[in-house]
CSV table of N, CA and C in Angstrom, one decimal:
chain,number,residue,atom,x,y,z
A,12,UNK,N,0.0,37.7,32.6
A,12,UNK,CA,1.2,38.5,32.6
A,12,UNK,C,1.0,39.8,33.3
A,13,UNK,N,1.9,40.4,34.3
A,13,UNK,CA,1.7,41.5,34.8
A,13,UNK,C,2.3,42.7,34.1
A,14,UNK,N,1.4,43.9,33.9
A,14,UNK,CA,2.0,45.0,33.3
A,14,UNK,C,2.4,45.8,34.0
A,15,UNK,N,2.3,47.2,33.3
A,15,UNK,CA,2.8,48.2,34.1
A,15,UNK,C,1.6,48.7,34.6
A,16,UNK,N,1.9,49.3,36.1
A,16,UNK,CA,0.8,49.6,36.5
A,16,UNK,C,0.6,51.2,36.6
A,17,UNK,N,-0.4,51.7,36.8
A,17,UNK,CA,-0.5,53.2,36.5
A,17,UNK,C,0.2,53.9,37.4
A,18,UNK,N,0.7,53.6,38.9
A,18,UNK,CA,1.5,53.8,39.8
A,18,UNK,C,3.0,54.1,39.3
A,19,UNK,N,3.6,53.0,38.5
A,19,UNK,CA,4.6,52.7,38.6
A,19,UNK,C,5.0,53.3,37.4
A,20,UNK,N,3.9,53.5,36.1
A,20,UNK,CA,3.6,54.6,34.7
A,20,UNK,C,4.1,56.0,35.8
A,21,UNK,N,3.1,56.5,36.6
A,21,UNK,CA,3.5,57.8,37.2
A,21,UNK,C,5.0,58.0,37.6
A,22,UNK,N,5.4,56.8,38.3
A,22,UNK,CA,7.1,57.2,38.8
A,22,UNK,C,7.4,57.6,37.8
A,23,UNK,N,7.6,56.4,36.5
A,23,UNK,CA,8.5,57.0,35.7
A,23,UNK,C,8.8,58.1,34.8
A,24,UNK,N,7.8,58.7,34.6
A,24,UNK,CA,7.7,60.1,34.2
A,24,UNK,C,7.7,61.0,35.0
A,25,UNK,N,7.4,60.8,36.2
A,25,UNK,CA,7.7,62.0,37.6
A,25,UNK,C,9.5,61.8,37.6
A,26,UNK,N,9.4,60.7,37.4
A,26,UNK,CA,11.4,60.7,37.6
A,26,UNK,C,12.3,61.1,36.4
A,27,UNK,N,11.4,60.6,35.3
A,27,UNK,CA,12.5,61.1,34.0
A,27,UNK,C,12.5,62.6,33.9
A,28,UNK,N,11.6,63.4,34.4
A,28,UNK,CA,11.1,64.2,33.8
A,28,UNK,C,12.1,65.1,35.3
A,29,UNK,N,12.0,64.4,36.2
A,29,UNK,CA,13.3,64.9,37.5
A,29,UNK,C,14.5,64.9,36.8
A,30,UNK,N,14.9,64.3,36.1
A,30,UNK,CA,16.2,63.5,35.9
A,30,UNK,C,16.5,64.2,34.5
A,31,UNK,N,15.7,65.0,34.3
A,31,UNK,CA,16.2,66.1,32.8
A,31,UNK,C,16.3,67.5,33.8
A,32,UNK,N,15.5,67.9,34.7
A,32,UNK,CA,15.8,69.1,35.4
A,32,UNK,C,17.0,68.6,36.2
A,33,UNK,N,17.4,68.0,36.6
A,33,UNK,CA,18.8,68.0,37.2
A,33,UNK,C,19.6,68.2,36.0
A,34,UNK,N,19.9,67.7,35.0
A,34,UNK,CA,20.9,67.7,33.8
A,34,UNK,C,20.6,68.6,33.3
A,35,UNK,N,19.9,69.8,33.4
A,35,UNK,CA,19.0,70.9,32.8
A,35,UNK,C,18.9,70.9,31.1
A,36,UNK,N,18.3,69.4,30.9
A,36,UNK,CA,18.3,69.1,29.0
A,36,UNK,C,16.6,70.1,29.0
A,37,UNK,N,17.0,69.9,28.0
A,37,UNK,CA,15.9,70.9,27.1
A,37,UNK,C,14.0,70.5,27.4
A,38,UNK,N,13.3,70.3,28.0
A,38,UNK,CA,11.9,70.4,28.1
A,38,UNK,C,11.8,68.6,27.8
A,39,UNK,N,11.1,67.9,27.9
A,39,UNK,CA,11.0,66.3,27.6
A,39,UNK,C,9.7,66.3,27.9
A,40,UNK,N,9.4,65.1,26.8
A,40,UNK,CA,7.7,64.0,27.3
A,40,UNK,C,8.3,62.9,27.5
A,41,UNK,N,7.0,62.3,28.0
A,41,UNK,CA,8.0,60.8,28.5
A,41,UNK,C,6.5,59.9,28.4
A,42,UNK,N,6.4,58.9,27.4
A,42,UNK,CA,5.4,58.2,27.6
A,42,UNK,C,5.8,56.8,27.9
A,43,UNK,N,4.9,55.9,28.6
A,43,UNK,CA,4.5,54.9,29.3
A,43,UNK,C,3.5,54.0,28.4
A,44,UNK,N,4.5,52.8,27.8
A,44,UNK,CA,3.5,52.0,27.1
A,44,UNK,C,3.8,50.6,27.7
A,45,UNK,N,2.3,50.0,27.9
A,45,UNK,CA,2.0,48.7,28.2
A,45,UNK,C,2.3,47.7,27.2
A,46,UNK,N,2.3,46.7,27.0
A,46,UNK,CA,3.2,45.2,26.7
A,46,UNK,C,2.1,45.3,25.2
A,47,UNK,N,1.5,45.8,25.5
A,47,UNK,CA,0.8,45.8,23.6
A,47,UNK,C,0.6,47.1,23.1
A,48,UNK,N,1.4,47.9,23.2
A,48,UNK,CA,1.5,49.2,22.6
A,48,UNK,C,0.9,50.4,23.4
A,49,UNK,N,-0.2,50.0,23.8
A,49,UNK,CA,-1.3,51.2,24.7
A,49,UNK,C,-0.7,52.1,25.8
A,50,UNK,N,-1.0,53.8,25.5
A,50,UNK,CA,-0.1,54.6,26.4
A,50,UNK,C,-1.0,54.3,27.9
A,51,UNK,N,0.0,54.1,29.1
A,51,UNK,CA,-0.7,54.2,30.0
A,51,UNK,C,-0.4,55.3,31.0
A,52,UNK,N,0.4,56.1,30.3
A,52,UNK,CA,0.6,57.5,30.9
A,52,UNK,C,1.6,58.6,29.8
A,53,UNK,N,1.2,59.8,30.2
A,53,UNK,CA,2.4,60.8,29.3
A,53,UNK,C,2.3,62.0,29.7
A,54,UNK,N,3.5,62.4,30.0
A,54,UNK,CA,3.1,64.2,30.4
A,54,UNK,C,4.4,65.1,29.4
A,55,UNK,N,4.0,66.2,28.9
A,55,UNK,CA,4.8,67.0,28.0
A,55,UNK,C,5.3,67.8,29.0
A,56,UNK,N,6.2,68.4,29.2
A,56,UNK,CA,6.9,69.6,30.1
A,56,UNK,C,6.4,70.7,29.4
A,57,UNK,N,6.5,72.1,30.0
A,57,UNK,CA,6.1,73.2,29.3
A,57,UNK,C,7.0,73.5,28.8
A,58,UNK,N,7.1,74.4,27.4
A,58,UNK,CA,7.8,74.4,26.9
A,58,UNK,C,8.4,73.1,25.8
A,59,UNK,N,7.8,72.3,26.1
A,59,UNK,CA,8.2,71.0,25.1
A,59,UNK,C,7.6,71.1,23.4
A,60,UNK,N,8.0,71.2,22.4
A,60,UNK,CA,6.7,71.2,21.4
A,60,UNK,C,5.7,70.1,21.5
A,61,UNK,N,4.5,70.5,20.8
A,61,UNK,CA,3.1,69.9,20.4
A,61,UNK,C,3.7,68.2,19.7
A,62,UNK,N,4.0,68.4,18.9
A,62,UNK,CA,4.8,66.8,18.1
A,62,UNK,C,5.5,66.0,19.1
A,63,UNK,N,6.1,66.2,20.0
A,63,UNK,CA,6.7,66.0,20.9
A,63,UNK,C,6.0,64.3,21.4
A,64,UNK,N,4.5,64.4,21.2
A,64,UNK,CA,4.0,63.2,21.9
A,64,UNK,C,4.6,61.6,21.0
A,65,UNK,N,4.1,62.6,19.4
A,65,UNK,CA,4.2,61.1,18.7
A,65,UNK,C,5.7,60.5,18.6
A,66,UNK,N,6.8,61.5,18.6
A,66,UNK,CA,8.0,61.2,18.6
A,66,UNK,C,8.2,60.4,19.9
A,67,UNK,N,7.7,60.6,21.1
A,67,UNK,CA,8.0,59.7,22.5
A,67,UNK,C,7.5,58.2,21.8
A,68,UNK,N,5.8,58.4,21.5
A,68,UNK,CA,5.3,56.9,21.1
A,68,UNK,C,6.0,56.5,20.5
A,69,UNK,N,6.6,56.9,19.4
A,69,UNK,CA,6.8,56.3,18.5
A,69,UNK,C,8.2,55.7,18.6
A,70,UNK,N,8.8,56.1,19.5
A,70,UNK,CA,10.2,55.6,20.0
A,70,UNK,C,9.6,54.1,20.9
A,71,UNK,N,9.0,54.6,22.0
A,71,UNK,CA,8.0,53.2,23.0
A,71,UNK,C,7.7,52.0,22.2
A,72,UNK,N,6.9,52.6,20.9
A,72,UNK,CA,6.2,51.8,20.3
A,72,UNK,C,7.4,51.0,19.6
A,73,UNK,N,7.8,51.8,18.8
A,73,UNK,CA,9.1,50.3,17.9
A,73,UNK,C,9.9,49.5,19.0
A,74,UNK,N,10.0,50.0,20.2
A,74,UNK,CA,10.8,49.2,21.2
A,74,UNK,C,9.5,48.0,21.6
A,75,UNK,N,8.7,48.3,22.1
A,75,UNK,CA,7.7,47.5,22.4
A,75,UNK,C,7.2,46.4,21.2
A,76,UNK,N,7.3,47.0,20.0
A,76,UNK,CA,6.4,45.9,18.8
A,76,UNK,C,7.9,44.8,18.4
A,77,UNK,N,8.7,45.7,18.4
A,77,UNK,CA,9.9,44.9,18.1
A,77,UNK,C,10.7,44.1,19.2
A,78,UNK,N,10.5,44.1,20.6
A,78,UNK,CA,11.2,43.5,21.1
A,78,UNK,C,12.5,44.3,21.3
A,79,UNK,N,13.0,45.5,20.9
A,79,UNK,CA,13.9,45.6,20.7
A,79,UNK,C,14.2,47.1,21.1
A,80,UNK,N,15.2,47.2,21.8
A,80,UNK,CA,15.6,48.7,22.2
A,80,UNK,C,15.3,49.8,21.3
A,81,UNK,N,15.5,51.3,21.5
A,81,UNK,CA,16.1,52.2,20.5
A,81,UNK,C,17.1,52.1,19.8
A,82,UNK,N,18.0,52.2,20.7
A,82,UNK,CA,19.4,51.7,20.7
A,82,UNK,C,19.6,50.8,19.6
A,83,UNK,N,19.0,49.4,19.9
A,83,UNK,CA,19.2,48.9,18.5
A,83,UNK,C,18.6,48.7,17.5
A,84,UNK,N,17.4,49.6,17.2
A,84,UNK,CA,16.6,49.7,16.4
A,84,UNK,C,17.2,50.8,15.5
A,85,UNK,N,18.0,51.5,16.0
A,85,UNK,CA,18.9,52.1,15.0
A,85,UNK,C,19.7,51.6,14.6
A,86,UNK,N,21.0,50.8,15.5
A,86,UNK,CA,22.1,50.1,14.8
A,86,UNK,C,21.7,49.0,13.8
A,87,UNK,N,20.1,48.4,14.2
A,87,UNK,CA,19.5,47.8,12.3
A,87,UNK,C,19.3,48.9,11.2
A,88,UNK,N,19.0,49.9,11.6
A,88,UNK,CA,18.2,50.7,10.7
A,88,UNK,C,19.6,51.2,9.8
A,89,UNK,N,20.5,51.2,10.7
A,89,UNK,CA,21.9,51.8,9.8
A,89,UNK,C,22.2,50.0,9.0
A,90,UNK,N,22.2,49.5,9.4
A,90,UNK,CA,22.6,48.3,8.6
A,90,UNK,C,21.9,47.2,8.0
A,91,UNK,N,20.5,47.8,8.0
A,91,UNK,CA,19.4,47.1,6.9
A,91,UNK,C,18.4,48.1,7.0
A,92,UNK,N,18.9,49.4,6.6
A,92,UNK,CA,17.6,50.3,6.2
A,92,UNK,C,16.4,49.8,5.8
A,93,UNK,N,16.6,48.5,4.7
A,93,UNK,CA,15.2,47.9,4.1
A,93,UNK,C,14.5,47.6,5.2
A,94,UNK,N,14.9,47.0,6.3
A,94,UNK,CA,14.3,46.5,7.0
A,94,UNK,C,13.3,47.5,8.1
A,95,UNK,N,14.2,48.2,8.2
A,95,UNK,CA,13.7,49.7,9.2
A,95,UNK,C,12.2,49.6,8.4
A,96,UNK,N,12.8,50.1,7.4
A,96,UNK,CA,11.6,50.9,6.4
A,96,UNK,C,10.3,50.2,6.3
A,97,UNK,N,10.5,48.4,6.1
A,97,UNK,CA,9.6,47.8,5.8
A,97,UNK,C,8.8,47.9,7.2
A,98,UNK,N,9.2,47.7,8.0
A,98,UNK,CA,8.8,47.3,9.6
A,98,UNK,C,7.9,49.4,9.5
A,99,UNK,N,8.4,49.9,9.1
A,99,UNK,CA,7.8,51.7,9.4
A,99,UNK,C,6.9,51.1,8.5
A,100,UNK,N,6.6,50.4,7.7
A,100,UNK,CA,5.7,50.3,6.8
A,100,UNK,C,4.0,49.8,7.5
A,101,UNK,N,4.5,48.2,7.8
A,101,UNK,CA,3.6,47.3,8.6
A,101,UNK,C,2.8,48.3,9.8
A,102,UNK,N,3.9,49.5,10.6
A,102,UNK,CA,3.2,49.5,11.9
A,102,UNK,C,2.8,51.3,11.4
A,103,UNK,N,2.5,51.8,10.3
A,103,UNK,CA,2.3,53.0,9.5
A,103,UNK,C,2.9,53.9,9.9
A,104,UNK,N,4.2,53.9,9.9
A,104,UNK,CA,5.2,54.8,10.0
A,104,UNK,C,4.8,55.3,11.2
A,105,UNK,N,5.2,54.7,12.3
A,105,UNK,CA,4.6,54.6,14.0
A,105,UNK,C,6.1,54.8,14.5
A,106,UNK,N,6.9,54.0,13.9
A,106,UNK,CA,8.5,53.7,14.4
A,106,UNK,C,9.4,54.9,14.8
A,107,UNK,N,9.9,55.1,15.6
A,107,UNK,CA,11.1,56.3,15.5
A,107,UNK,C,12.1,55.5,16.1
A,108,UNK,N,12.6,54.9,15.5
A,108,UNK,CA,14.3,54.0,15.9
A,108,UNK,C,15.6,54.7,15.9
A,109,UNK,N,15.5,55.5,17.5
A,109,UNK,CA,16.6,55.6,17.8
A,109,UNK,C,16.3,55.7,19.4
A,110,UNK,N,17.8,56.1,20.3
A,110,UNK,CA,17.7,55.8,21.6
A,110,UNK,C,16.5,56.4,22.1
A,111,UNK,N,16.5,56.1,23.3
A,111,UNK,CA,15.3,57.1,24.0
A,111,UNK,C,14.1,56.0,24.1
A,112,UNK,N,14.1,54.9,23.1
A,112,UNK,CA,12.8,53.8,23.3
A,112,UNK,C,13.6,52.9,24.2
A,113,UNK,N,13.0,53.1,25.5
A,113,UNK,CA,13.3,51.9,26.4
A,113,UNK,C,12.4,50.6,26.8
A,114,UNK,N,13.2,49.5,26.5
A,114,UNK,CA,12.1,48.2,26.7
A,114,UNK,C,12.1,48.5,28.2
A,115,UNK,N,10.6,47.8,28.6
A,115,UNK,CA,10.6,47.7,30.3
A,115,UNK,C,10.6,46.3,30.7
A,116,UNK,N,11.6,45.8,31.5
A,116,UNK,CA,11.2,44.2,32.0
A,116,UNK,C,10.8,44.6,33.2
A,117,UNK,N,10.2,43.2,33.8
A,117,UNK,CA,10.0,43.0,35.4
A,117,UNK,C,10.8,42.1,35.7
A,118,UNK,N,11.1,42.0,36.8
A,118,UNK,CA,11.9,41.2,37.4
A,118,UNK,C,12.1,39.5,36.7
A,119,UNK,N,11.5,38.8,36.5
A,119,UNK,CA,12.1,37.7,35.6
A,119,UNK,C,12.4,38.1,34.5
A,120,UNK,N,12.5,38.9,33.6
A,120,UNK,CA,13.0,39.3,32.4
A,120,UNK,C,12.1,39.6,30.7
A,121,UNK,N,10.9,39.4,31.2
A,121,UNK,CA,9.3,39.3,30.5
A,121,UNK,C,9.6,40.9,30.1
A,122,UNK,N,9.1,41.3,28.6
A,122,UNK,CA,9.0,42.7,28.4
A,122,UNK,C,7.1,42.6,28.6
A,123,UNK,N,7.3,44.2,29.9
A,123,UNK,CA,5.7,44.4,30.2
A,123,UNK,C,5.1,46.1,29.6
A,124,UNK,N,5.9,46.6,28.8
A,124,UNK,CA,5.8,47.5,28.0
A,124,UNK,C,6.9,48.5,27.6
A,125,UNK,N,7.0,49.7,27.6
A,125,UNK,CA,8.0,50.9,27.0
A,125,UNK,C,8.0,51.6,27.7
A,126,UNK,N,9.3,52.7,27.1
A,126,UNK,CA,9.0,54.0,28.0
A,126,UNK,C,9.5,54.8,26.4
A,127,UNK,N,9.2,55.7,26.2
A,127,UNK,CA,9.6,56.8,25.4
A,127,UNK,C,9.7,57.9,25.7
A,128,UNK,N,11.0,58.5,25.4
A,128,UNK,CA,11.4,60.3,26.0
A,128,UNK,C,12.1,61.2,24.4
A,129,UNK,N,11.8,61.4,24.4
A,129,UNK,CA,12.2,63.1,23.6
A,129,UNK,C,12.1,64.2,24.2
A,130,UNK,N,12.7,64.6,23.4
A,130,UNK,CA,13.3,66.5,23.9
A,130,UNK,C,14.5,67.2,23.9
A,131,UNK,N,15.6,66.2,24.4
A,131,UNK,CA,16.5,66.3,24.2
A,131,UNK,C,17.1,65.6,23.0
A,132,UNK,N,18.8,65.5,23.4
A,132,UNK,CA,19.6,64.6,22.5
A,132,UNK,C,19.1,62.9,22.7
A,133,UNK,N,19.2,62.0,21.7
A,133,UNK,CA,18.5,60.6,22.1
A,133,UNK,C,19.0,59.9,23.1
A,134,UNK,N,20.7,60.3,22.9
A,134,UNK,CA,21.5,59.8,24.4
A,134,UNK,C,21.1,60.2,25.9
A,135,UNK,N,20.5,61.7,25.5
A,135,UNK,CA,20.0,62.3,27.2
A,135,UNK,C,19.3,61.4,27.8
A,136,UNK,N,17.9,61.3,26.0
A,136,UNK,CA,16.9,61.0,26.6
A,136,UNK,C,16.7,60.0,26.8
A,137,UNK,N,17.6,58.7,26.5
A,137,UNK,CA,18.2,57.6,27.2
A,137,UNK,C,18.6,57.9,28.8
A,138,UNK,N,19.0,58.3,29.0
A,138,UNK,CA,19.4,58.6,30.4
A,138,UNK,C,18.5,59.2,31.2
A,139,UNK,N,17.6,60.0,30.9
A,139,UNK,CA,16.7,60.6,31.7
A,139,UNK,C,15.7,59.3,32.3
A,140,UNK,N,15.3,58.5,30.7
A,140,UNK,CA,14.7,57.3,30.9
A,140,UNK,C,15.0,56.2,32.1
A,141,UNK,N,16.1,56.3,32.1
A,141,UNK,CA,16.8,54.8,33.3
A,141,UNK,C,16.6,55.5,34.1
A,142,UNK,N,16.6,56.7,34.3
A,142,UNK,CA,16.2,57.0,36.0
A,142,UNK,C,15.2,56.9,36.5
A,143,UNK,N,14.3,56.7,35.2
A,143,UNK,CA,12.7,56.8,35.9
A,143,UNK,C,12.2,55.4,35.5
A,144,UNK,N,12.7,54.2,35.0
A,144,UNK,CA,12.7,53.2,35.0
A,144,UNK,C,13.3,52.3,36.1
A,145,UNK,N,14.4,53.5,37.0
A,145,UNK,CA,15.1,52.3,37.8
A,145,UNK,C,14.4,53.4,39.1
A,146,UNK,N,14.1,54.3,39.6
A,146,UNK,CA,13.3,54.4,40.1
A,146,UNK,C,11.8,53.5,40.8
A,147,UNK,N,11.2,53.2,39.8
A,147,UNK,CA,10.0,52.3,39.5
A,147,UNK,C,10.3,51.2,40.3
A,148,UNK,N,11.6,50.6,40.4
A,148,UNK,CA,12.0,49.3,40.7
A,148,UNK,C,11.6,48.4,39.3
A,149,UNK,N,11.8,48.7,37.6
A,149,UNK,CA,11.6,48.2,36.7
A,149,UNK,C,13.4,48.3,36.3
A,150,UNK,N,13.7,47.4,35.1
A,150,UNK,CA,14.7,47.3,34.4
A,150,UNK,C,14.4,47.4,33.0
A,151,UNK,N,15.1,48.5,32.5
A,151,UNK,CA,14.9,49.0,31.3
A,151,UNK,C,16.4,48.5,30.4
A,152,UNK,N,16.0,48.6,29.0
A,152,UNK,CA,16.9,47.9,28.2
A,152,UNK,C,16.6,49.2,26.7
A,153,UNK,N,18.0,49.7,27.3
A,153,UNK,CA,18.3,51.4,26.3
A,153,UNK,C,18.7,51.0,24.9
């Protein structure tokens, strides 16, 4: 299976991180996770806080272990809290389930890792994300 490759890791944080200075949102990290959880890139803006990192992972990571967006890793989490909770449990409270965790496919539709952004609002950082996902020539799933 092909992942992401460290090229294509660089776009998308060179672009998300473009794509919040155009919208002039608040400072962002943006990390790059491969198809089994592993960061393969991350850069904090200046000005971003220190914590800042595990909040990006941790958004990547539940998109990535779950199969499953941010996006809808919240819309469970509001309608089977237990479930959130138990799942924060399994992966030791690693999860941050809301937008901003974006699945990455490749062109047939295979998830080949994540992207995670904070900084902003989760909606921004949804958005900042697709730019630097559709940049890459990847298809992300917010």
């Amino acid at each position: 299976m092909a992942g992401v490759s460290l090229n294509k890791a660089r776009t998308i944080v060179r672009k998300t991180i473009a794509k919040g200075r155009e919208l002039e949102l608040k400072p962002l990290s943006v990390v790059v996770l491969d198809a089994g959880g592993h960061v393969q890139a991350f850069e904090r803006e200046d000005g971003a806080s220190p914590g800042r990192f595990d909040i990006a992972r941790g958004k990547a990571y539940g998109a990535v272990m779950l199969g499953m967006s941010g996006t809808a890793q919240m819309e469970r989490a509001e309608q089977q809290a237990y479930f959130m909770n138990a799942v924060n449990g399994v992966f030791g409270g690693a999860v941050v389930p809301v937008p901003g965790g974006v699945l990455l496919r490749d062109a047939k539709g295979a998830v080949i890792g994540a992207v995670g952004v904070t900084g902003d609002t989760s909606a921004n950082d949804a958005i900042a994300a697709t730019a630097g996902i559709e940049a890459a020539g990847l298809t992300g799933e917010v």
